[in-house]
Every structure is written in C-alpha cells, then in structure tokens.
Amino acid sequence: MESWRKNKLAFSVLVLPPTAWLVIFFTVPLLIMWVYSFAERGPQGQIYLAVNFANYARAIEWIHLGIIWKSVWVAAISTAITFAVGFPLAMGIAFAPTRWKNLLLLLVILPFWTNLLIRTYAWIAVLRTRGFLNFGLEWLHDEFSAFFALIGLPDVMGEFQALELLYNQKAVVIGLVYVYLPFLVLPIYATLEKLNKSYLEASLDLGAGHWRTLFSVTMPLAMPGVVSGCLLAFILSMGTFLTPALLGGTDSEMIGNLIARQFSSSRDWPFGSALSFLLLYLTFIILWVRASMASRKRGPI
Amino acid sequence: MGGTFFFLYFPIVSLIAFSFNDSKRNITWQGFTLRYYEKAFENSQLHDAFLNSLTVAGVSTTVSTIFGTMLGLSLYRFRFPAQGPFEGMVHLPIVIPEICMAVAMVAFFFTVEMPLGLTTITVSHIAFSIPFVAVVIRARMAGFEQSLEEASYDLGANQWQTFWNVTFPYMKPGMVAGALLAFTLSLDDFVITFFTSGPGSTTFPIKIYSMVRFSVTPEVNAASTVLIVLTLALTAVALVIQSRSQRKIDHG
C-alpha cells in the first residue's frame, strides 16, 4: 500500500474511469430514486417533485405494512428452514474426509451457478398440480389402493386428490430455501473448517454426548459463521422478487413485488421509490449488525 | 446429507432429463428425443433473444473487466482519503437487493430520457459487474510479491514496463476469472434486465420467463438446459484457470 500522493497520475488514471461509471450509473440512479421518494404522483402517473413524506407514510399504512411484515416473516421462516437444512450439511462437509471435501463443496456451489430463473422454474415443474411430486403421490396412492383392494378393503383410499402445492406461500418458502441455501452453507462451513476439532474431542472425552457437544460446543464456536450466513440468507430472501413472482399466488406478494408493481402496472414511481428505500434501509441495518458482530468477534478476547 | 443433495439436484436434474422426453405432457418418461432442442433452435424469437444476451454479455464483460481491474488494482495498491466510504460505495451494487437497483436504473434512464433497450441493459450490467471483477482482482493481488516490482525498478525498468512485464502477467488469471464471472452474471441476470429492457431487446432469461409464465413445456426445458450447460462450462473453465495459476504459485 502506498499513499496516493506518491503517484497521483497512476492513481487518477486507475481510479477515475471506473468510479465515474459507478457514480453515473449507480449512485446517481439511487439519488434520483431518493429524490422521487419525496415526490408526488400525478393522476396519470406523472412525477411532481416535492418534499413530503406522504409516500413513506403510505408505506406504513396497514395494507402495505402487512406486505412488508409478511416479507420479513417469510424471510425469517425461510432462513430458519435454510439453517435447519444447511447447518447439518455444512457440518457434514467440514467433518468429511479431506478428499471428499472439495467435491461436496462443489456440489453445493454448482446449483448456485445455475440461472436463478431456471432453478425457480424447475420447481414449477415439480410442484404444479400435474407435476412430479403429485405424480409420485398419485403413484403411491394407486399402489396403496391396489394393496388395500387385495386384502379385501377396496375404496379405503378414495379418489386421488392432487395437492395444491404451487402458487402459495409454502411454494415461495421452498423456492427461497432452495435458492439461498449455498449462501448460508458456505459461511458456516468456513467457520467450522477453521474450528479446532480438539475442543469437540475434549467434550466427548469428558463424557458429553454428541447432542450436548453439538449444542454446547460446536454451535457456540460456529456462531460467527451461523450469524453471518443466516443474515445473508435473510437479506436475500427479504429482497426477493422472482421467487414470489413465479411460485407465489395472489396472497404471497412480497415487498420486492410491491416495488415492482409500482414501477409497472400501478405507475406510482414515488411510492415505489419510497418502498425501495425502506427495503434498502432495512438491508443496511442488517448488514451493519452483521459487520459490527464480525468486528466484535475479531476484537480482543 | 443425502436428502439435502437430493433436494438440491432433483429439480435441476429432472428439468434436464425431461428436456429429452418424447412427450408433450412432460411427466412420464416416453422415450428419448432431441425434438425439443430442434424446436428451441428453430424458434427465431429464442434465437434473437440468445443473440441479444450474447451481445450484452460480450460488451458488458469487456468494459467491466477493464474498469473492474483498474478499480481492484487501485484498491489493492493505494491508501487515499475517505477510503472506507469509497469502498462501501464500490461494494454497494453487490449487497443491495436487485430489485432496488433495477427500479433505480429505470428511474434514472427515464430522467435522462434514454430509451430502454440493449444499451440501457448493457450499461446496467457493466455497473453491477465492475464491483465483482474488482473483488476478484483484489483477492488475486493479495498474493502478489511487491518485491518483484522493486526488483524490476532496480533493474532499470520504468513504471510502465514494470506494470506490463511484472504486475500484469501476475494479474492476468484474475482478469480471466473476473471476466468469466462478469459474463455469467450478465448472461444470467433477470431482475435488472427485466426492468431495463425495452421493446425489441428481449434477452434469453427474459424470453424464458415469458415462456415459463404460460406453461411448462419441454421446449423451455431444452432452452434452459442449453443455458445451464453454457454457464457450467464457463464456470468450469474459470475454476481450471484459477487452480492452474494457483499451482504455478505453489510450485514456483
């Protein structure tokens, strides 16, 4: 690292062009949206610049607050399930024999490199009324019916009713867990990997069972990774747009979809901008919590 | 663990498998066919969308690799005032929800009266790719021996020669990895593209989205499979390049 003063020419040649691009095509758009968030909407969706907080006030009206609250809630549930699925997976990889580790890690990351849209679409094919899951259930149902008919109990199972698995809240949660699992597994794996395994052995040697060791030793030691991974999954789930748009029904709209709607069919950009900034502030608060927890962990012990 | 991997792979594998299935209903296996690939390849709209995607990704990758490298290099090399806030701003596109950036871009292009189309898509893709490339370059440069540059200066090379003959060759694998990352990011992006595209600038993911909204068809599966294979191939190339350059460092 050298001071920029020592080499002003090289510094400005390197820094200015990319910074200019990011400022013009990222920072300025955010600023414009920020200005719009205080504007007023005309009858045809025009934007009249103004300074009022009406859009923010509208965002916390009951109908919209409900959607924001639902987004937080859905994100929390998805994160909890992702954790329940992801933590054992991260542990399994961290404690696997070395030669398997890289392969297992690759297997976790691989779906993450597949297009988000396609991964979500794949679940439509699985969950729809005539999808793979219902097809499998119907097959099971038929087998059982045949079995019951064989032992003299026909019609015990009744007609097969396809389950409504798609276009509801549950489908959204499944989709979110699926899409953001790698984001949670990788940080947890990273901390487990660095963890001193002799602590676990000590705990087992001193007579603690596997469960007790897990909850009293492994989990607390892995906490930084757990917090980081969970918050990441939470942020990503909360700000999602595509998953509810494809897998959700009319009642599973989340804040991302509400924002999108203001910029398309509702044509209320000022309100959409205000919502967008609320989502940004929420994201920043969580990122700040994450960063401050990480720095506390690194502090003197 | 087996169950989790089943959960991770069952949807994708069945999607790929059923793109070869000779049945329109697409639930039971009726035999192998490449019919839907032919159909997807002959679909001129899909064709155009794919070309659009490649054009956008090509331009976006070129620009964002150059800019991202410059940025990553300067973050690695220099101390300067307000570095913390600057880094925060630079990394912002990585952390903010995609939908927020998407609508901000729409608001921006509307304000500056730029008609939505391939240009606006490309401009946005460059903006969100630069930070990713910068992160990759910075990580790559973290392992660089600065004494090599000093040696070069001692041997009489000037700053320019030192950069091209010492620093740049070391940085190159990072640039390739960053470029491949930028390419896949651009090729895969849906949310930001969806909002910054106009009539006649449909990209591949957007075309797939509009097809998916109507129904699940083997043709969509085939088109998706093509995209999956393409992305995975690019990722594999990136991984190989990275591990090879790593080996070079390890063994001198």
Tab-separated table of N, CA and C in Angstrom, chain A residues 33-42 47-61 64 68 262 268-276 278:
chain	number	residue	atom	x	y	z
A	33	MET	N	-33.738	8.167	-7.342
A	33	MET	CA	-34.831	7.434	-6.721
A	33	MET	C	-35.132	8.011	-5.341
A	34	TRP	N	-34.083	8.433	-4.663
A	34	TRP	CA	-34.260	9.027	-3.339
A	34	TRP	C	-35.081	10.320	-3.448
A	35	VAL	N	-34.728	11.132	-4.459
A	35	VAL	CA	-35.488	12.375	-4.676
A	35	VAL	C	-36.942	12.047	-5.020
A	36	TYR	N	-37.140	11.065	-5.895
A	36	TYR	CA	-38.504	10.661	-6.285
A	36	TYR	C	-39.325	10.189	-5.089
A	37	SER	N	-38.641	9.626	-4.091
A	37	SER	CA	-39.393	9.048	-2.978
A	37	SER	C	-40.110	10.133	-2.177
A	38	PHE	N	-39.714	11.406	-2.382
A	38	PHE	CA	-40.404	12.502	-1.693
A	38	PHE	C	-41.354	13.237	-2.649
A	39	ALA	N	-41.470	12.742	-3.874
A	39	ALA	CA	-42.264	13.452	-4.877
A	39	ALA	C	-43.739	13.062	-4.774
A	40	GLU	N	-44.543	13.721	-5.624
A	40	GLU	CA	-45.969	13.378	-5.658
A	40	GLU	C	-46.311	12.771	-7.007
A	41	ARG	N	-47.303	11.886	-6.966
A	41	ARG	CA	-47.715	11.233	-8.197
A	41	ARG	C	-48.895	11.993	-8.799
A	42	GLY	N	-48.797	12.290	-10.118
A	42	GLY	CA	-49.909	12.936	-10.797
A	42	GLY	C	-50.968	11.921	-11.150
A	47	ILE	N	-44.682	12.471	-12.339
A	47	ILE	CA	-43.968	12.687	-11.088
A	47	ILE	C	-43.822	14.175	-10.864
A	48	TYR	N	-44.398	14.704	-9.791
A	48	TYR	CA	-44.231	16.110	-9.437
A	48	TYR	C	-43.264	16.179	-8.269
A	49	LEU	N	-42.110	16.804	-8.522
A	49	LEU	CA	-41.118	16.883	-7.457
A	49	LEU	C	-41.658	17.698	-6.293
A	50	ALA	N	-41.412	17.228	-5.109
A	50	ALA	CA	-41.897	17.908	-3.913
A	50	ALA	C	-41.078	17.388	-2.739
A	51	VAL	N	-41.322	17.934	-1.588
A	51	VAL	CA	-40.692	17.379	-0.387
A	51	VAL	C	-41.794	17.036	0.587
A	52	ASN	N	-42.300	15.824	0.503
A	52	ASN	CA	-43.207	15.397	1.568
A	52	ASN	C	-43.010	13.910	1.849
A	53	PHE	N	-43.459	13.538	3.015
A	53	PHE	CA	-43.212	12.173	3.459
A	53	PHE	C	-44.437	11.283	3.258
A	54	ALA	N	-45.358	11.774	2.393
A	54	ALA	CA	-46.609	11.039	2.214
A	54	ALA	C	-46.360	9.604	1.739
A	55	ASN	N	-45.336	9.440	0.862
A	55	ASN	CA	-45.085	8.093	0.345
A	55	ASN	C	-44.612	7.149	1.441
A	56	TYR	N	-43.786	7.691	2.324
A	56	TYR	CA	-43.309	6.860	3.435
A	56	TYR	C	-44.457	6.554	4.393
A	57	ALA	N	-45.311	7.576	4.585
A	57	ALA	CA	-46.462	7.360	5.459
A	57	ALA	C	-47.367	6.280	4.880
A	58	ARG	N	-47.543	6.329	3.538
A	58	ARG	CA	-48.384	5.311	2.895
A	58	ARG	C	-47.808	3.914	3.062
A	59	ALA	N	-46.460	3.855	3.059
A	59	ALA	CA	-45.810	2.548	3.146
A	59	ALA	C	-46.122	1.870	4.469
A	60	ILE	N	-46.329	2.686	5.513
A	60	ILE	CA	-46.641	2.041	6.791
A	60	ILE	C	-48.140	2.048	7.085
A	61	GLU	N	-48.958	2.322	6.054
A	61	GLU	CA	-50.391	2.084	6.199
A	61	GLU	C	-50.612	0.580	6.315
A	64	HIS	N	-50.064	-1.928	3.295
A	64	HIS	CA	-48.690	-2.107	2.832
A	64	HIS	C	-47.793	-2.665	3.927
A	68	ILE	N	-45.071	-5.733	3.981
A	68	ILE	CA	-43.697	-5.635	4.484
A	68	ILE	C	-43.484	-6.645	5.605
A	262	GLN	N	-45.296	-0.982	-8.457
A	262	GLN	CA	-45.394	0.480	-8.540
A	262	GLN	C	-44.721	1.003	-9.799
A	268	ASP	N	-46.836	4.161	-10.000
A	268	ASP	CA	-46.687	5.113	-8.904
A	268	ASP	C	-45.224	5.099	-8.473
A	269	TRP	N	-44.392	5.748	-9.284
A	269	TRP	CA	-42.952	5.700	-9.037
A	269	TRP	C	-42.554	6.292	-7.698
A	270	PRO	N	-43.136	7.441	-7.302
A	270	PRO	CA	-42.722	7.988	-5.998
A	270	PRO	C	-42.949	6.996	-4.860
A	271	PHE	N	-44.106	6.360	-4.853
A	271	PHE	CA	-44.380	5.391	-3.797
A	271	PHE	C	-43.420	4.196	-3.894
A	272	GLY	N	-43.199	3.726	-5.135
A	272	GLY	CA	-42.262	2.624	-5.347
A	272	GLY	C	-40.867	2.989	-4.865
A	273	SER	N	-40.455	4.248	-5.117
A	273	SER	CA	-39.135	4.691	-4.680
A	273	SER	C	-39.032	4.691	-3.157
A	274	ALA	N	-40.102	5.159	-2.500
A	274	ALA	CA	-40.095	5.177	-1.041
A	274	ALA	C	-39.995	3.762	-0.493
A	275	LEU	N	-40.770	2.843	-1.059
A	275	LEU	CA	-40.714	1.444	-0.628
A	275	LEU	C	-39.318	0.872	-0.835
A	276	SER	N	-38.753	1.223	-1.995
A	276	SER	CA	-37.432	0.723	-2.331
A	276	SER	C	-36.406	1.190	-1.298
A	278	LEU	N	-37.083	2.054	1.803
A	278	LEU	CA	-37.332	1.358	3.071
A	278	LEU	C	-36.629	-0.001	3.072
